[in-house]
mmCIF file of C-alpha atoms in Angstrom:
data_model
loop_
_atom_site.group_PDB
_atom_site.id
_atom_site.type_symbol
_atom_site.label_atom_id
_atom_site.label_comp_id
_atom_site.label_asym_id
_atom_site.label_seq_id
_atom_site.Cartn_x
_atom_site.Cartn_y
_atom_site.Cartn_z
ATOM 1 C CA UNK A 1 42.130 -14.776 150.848
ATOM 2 C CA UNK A 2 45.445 -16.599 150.709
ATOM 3 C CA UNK A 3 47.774 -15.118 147.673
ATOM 4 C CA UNK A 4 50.581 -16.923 145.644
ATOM 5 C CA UNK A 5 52.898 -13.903 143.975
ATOM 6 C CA UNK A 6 55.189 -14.448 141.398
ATOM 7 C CA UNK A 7 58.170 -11.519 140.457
ATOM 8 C CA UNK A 8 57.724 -10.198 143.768
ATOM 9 C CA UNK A 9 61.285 -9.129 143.380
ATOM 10 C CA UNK A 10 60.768 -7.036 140.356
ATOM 11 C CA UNK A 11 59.042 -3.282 139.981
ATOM 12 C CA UNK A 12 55.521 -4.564 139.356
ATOM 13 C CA UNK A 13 55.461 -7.783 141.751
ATOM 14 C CA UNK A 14 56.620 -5.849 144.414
ATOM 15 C CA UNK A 15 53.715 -2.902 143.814
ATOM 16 C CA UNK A 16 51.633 -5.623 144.053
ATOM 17 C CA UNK A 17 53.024 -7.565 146.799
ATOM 18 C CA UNK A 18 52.884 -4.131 148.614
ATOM 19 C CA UNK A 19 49.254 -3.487 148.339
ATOM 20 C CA UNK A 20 48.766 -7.579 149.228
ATOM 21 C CA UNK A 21 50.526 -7.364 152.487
ATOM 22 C CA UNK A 22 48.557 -3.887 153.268
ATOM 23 C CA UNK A 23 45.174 -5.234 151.935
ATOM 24 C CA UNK A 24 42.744 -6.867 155.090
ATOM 25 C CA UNK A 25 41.092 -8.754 152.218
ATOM 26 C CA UNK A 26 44.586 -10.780 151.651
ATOM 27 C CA UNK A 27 45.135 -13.118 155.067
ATOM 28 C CA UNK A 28 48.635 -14.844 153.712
ATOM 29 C CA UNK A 29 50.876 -14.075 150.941
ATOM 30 C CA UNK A 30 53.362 -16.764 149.179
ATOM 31 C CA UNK A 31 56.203 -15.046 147.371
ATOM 32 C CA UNK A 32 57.625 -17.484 144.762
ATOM 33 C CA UNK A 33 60.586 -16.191 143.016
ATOM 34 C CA UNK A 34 64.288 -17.217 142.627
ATOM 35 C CA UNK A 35 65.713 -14.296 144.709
ATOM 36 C CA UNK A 36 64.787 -13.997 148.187
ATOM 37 C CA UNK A 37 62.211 -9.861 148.383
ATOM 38 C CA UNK A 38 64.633 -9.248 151.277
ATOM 39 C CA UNK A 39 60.948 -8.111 153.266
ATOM 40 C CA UNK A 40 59.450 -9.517 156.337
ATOM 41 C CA UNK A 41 56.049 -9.339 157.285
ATOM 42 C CA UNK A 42 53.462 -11.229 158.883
ATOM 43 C CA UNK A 43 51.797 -12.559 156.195
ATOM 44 C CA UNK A 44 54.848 -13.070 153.967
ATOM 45 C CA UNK A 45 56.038 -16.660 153.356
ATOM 46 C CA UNK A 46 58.632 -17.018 150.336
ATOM 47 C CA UNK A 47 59.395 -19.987 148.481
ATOM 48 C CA UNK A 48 62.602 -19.859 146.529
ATOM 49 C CA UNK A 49 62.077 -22.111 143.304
ATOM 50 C CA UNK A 50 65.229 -21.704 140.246
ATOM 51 C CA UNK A 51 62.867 -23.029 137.426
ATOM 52 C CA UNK A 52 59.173 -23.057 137.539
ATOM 53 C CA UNK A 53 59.031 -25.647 135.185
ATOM 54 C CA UNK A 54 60.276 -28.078 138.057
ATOM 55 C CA UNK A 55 57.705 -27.692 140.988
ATOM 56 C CA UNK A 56 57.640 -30.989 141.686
ATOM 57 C CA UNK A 57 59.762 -31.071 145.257
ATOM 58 C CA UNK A 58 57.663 -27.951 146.388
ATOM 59 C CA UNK A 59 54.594 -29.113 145.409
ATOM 60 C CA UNK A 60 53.434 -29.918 148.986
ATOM 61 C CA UNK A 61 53.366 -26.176 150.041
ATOM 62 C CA UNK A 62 51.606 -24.458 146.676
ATOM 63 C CA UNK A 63 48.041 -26.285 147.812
ATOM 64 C CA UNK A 64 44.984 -24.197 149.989
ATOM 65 C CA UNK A 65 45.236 -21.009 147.720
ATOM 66 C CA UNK A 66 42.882 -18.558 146.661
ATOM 67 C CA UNK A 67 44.691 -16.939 143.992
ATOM 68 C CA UNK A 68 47.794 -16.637 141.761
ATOM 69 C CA UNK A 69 48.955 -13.310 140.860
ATOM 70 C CA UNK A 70 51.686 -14.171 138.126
ATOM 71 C CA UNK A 71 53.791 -10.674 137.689
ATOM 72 C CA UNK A 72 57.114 -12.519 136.835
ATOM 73 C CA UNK A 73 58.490 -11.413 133.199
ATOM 74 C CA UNK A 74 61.120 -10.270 131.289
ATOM 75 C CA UNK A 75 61.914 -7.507 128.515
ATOM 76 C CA UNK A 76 62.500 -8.873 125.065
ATOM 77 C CA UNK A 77 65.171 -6.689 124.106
ATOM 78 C CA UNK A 78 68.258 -8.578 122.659
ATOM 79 C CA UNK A 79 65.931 -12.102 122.855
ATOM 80 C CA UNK A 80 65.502 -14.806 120.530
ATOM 81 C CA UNK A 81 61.897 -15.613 119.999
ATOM 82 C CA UNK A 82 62.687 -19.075 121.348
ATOM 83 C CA UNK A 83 64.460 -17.860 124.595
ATOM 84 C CA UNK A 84 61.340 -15.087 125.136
ATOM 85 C CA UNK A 85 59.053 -17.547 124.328
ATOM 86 C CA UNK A 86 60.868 -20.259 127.493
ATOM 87 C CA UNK A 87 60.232 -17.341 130.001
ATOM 88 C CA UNK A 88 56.692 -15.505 128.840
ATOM 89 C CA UNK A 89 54.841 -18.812 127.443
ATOM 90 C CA UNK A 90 56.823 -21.601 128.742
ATOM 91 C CA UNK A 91 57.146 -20.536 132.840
ATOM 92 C CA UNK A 92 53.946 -19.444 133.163
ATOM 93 C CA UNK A 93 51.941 -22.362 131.944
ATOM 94 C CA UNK A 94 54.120 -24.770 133.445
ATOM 95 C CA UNK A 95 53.402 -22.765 137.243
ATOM 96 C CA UNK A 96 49.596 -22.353 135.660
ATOM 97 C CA UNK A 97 49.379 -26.759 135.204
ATOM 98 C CA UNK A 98 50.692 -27.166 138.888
ATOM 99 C CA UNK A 99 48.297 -24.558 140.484
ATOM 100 C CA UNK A 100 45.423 -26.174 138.798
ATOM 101 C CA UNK A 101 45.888 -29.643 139.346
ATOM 102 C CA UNK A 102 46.714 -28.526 143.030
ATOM 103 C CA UNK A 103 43.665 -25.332 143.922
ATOM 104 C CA UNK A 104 41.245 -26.080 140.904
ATOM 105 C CA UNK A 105 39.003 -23.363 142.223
ATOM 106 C CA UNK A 106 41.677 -20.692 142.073
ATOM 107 C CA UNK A 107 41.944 -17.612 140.485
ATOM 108 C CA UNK A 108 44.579 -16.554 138.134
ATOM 109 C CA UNK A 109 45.593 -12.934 137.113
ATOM 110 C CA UNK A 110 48.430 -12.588 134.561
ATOM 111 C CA UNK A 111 50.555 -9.307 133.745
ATOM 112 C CA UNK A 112 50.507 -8.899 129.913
ATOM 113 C CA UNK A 113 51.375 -5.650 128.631
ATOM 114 C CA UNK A 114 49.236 -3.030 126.192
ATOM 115 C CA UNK A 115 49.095 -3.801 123.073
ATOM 116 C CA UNK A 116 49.431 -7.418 123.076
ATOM 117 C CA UNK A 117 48.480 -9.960 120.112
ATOM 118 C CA UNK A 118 45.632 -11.771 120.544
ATOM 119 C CA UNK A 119 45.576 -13.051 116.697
ATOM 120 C CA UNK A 120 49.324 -14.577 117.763
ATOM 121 C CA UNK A 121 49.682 -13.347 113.877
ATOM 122 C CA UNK A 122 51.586 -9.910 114.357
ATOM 123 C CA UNK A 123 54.569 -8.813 113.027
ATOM 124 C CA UNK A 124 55.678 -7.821 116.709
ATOM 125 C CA UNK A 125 57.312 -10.857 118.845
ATOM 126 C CA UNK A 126 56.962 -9.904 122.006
ATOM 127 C CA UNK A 127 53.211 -9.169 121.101
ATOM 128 C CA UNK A 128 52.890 -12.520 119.284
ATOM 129 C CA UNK A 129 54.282 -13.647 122.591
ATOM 130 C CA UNK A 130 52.583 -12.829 124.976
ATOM 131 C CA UNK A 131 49.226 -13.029 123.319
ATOM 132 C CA UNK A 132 49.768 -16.900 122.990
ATOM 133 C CA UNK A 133 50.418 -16.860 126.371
ATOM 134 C CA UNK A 134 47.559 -14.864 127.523
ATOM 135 C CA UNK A 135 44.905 -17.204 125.161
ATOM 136 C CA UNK A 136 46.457 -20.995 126.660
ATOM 137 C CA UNK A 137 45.617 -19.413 129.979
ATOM 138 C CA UNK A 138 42.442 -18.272 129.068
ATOM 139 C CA UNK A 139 41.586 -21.954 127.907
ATOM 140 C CA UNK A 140 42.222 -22.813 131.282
ATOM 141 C CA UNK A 141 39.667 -24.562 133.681
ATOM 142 C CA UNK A 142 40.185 -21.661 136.331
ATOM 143 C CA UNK A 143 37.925 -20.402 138.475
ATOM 144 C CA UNK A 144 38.610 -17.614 136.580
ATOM 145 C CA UNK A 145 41.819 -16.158 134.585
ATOM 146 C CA UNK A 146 42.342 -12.147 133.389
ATOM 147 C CA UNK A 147 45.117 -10.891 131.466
ATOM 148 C CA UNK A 148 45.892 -7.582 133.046
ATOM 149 C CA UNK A 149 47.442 -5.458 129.750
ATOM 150 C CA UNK A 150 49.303 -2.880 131.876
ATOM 151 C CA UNK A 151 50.735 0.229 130.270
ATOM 152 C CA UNK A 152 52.694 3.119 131.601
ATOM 153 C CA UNK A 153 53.052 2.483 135.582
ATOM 154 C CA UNK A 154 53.989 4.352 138.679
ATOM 155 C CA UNK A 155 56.452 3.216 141.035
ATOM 156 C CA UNK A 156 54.755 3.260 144.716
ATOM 157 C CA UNK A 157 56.050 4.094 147.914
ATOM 158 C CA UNK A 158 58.170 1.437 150.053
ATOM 159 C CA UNK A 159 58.721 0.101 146.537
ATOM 160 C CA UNK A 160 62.605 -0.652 146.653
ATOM 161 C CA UNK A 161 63.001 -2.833 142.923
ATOM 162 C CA UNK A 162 62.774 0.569 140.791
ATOM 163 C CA UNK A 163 65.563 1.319 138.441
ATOM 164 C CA UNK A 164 66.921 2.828 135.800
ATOM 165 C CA UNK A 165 63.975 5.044 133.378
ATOM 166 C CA UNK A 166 61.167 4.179 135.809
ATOM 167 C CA UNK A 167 63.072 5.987 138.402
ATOM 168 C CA UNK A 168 62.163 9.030 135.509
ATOM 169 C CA UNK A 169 59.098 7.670 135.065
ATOM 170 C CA UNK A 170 58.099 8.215 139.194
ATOM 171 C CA UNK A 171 59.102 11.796 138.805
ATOM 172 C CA UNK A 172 57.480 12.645 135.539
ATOM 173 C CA UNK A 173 54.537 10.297 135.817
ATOM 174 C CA UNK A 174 51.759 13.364 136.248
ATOM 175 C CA UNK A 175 53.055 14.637 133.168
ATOM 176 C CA UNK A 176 53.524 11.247 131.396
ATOM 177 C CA UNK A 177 49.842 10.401 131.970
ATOM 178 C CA UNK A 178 48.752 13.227 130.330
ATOM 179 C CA UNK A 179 49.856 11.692 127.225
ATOM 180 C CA UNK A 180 49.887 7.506 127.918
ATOM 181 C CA UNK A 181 47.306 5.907 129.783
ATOM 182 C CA UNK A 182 48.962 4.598 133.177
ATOM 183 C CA UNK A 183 47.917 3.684 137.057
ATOM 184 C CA UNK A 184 49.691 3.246 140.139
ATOM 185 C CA UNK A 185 51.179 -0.236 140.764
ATOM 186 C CA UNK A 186 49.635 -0.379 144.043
ATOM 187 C CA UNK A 187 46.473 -0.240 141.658
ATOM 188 C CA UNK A 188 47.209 -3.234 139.700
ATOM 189 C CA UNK A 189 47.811 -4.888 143.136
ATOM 190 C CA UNK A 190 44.012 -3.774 144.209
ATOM 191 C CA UNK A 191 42.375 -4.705 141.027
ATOM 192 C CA UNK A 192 44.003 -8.376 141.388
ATOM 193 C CA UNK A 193 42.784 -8.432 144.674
ATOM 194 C CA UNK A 194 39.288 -7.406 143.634
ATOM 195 C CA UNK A 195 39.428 -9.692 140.600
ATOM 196 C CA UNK A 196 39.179 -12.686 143.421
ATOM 197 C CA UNK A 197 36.871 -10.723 145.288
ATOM 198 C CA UNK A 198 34.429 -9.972 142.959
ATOM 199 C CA UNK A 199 35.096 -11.276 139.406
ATOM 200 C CA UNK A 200 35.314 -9.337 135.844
ATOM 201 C CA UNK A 201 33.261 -9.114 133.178
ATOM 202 C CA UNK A 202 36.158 -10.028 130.753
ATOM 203 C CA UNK A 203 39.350 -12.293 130.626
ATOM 204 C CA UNK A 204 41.553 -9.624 129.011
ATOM 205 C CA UNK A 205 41.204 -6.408 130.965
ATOM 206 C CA UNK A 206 42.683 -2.995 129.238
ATOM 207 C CA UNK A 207 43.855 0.165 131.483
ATOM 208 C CA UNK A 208 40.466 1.349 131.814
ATOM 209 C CA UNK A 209 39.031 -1.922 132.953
ATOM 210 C CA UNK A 210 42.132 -2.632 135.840
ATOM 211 C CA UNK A 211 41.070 1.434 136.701
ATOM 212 C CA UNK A 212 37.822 0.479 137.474
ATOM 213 C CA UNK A 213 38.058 -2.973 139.633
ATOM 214 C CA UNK A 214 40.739 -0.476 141.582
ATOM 215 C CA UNK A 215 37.872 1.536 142.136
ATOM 216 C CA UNK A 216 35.507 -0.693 143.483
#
């Protein structure tokens, strides 16, 4: 299958971008982002783009895919719910509107985060967020579209975009997981790929469900 990766330079794009490039299922990756990964590989092709809202000079080289796995995000610490709103709702959809118009029979997987708000009602912003995000996508004439709601998640090896607590978290994860339910970035990356391989029965998939297409 031929992959589109977005936030390829942060912690979980690049976990996922590392079990892509490993994975024989995955033939070709494209690595959209604004920073170059600073990786070479065979099957990596990047595609530096400053605003996915303006896709329109690149368009040419974003047709013939398989999948989008859309890891780019931000934390909304010290945010507006305006400005968090541009980035989480805003980017995403804009990317989403190309890649449909462009691979109609593509797959979509989106990183959301536990504890997201599916009523868009909640008192939390972020949550409110992100669940208005996850729902337009869902809407979305896809092949198919998951929300991946990832929790706690370990750093994996090569990875080279870890810092600050999660550099904690990769030493303390065993004992962390005792206590918040967590998985290995490299698989999220596998239960993307296996999303495209194989489907899931659901559009919003919870630790236990990403778990188990890792598994398969």
């Amino acid at each position: 299958m031929k992959v589109i990766i977005t936030g390829s330079t942060g912690m979980v794009g690049e976990g996922v971008l590392l079990e892509c490039l490993d994975n024989p299922a995955v033939t070709s990756v494209l690595s959209i982002s604004r920073r170059p990964t600073g990786r070479q590989h065979p099957k990596l092709t990047e595609l530096l783009v400053p605003d996915f809202r303006d896709l329109g000079a690149v368009e040419a080289q974003l047709t013939g895919y398989d999948a989008c796995f859309y890891c780019a995000g931000i934390s909304s610490v010290g945010m507006s719910e305006a400005d968090y709103t541009v980035v989480t709702y805003d980017t995403p959809m804009a990317l989403a509107e190309t890649l449909l118009r462009l691979n109609p029979k593509l797959v979509l997987t989106h990183i959301s985060g536990a504890h997201t708000d599916g009523t868009e009602q909640g008192k939390l912003m972020w949550a409110r967020v992100k669940g208005r995000a996850e729902n337009a996508l869902l809407r979305m004439p896809f092949k198919g579209v998951y929300n991946f709601r990832i929790s706690l998640t370990k750093p994996t090896a090569g990875q080279t975009r870890v810092k600050g607590g999660y550099l904690l978290v990769r030493v303390l994860y065993p004992l962390l997981a005792l206590f918040f339910p967590g998985m290995a970035l490299r698989d999220v990356g596998r239960a993307m790929i296996n999303c495209v391989r194989y489907g899931a029965p659901k559009g919003v998939l919870e630790v236990p469900d990403i778990r188990a297409l890792a598994a398969r």
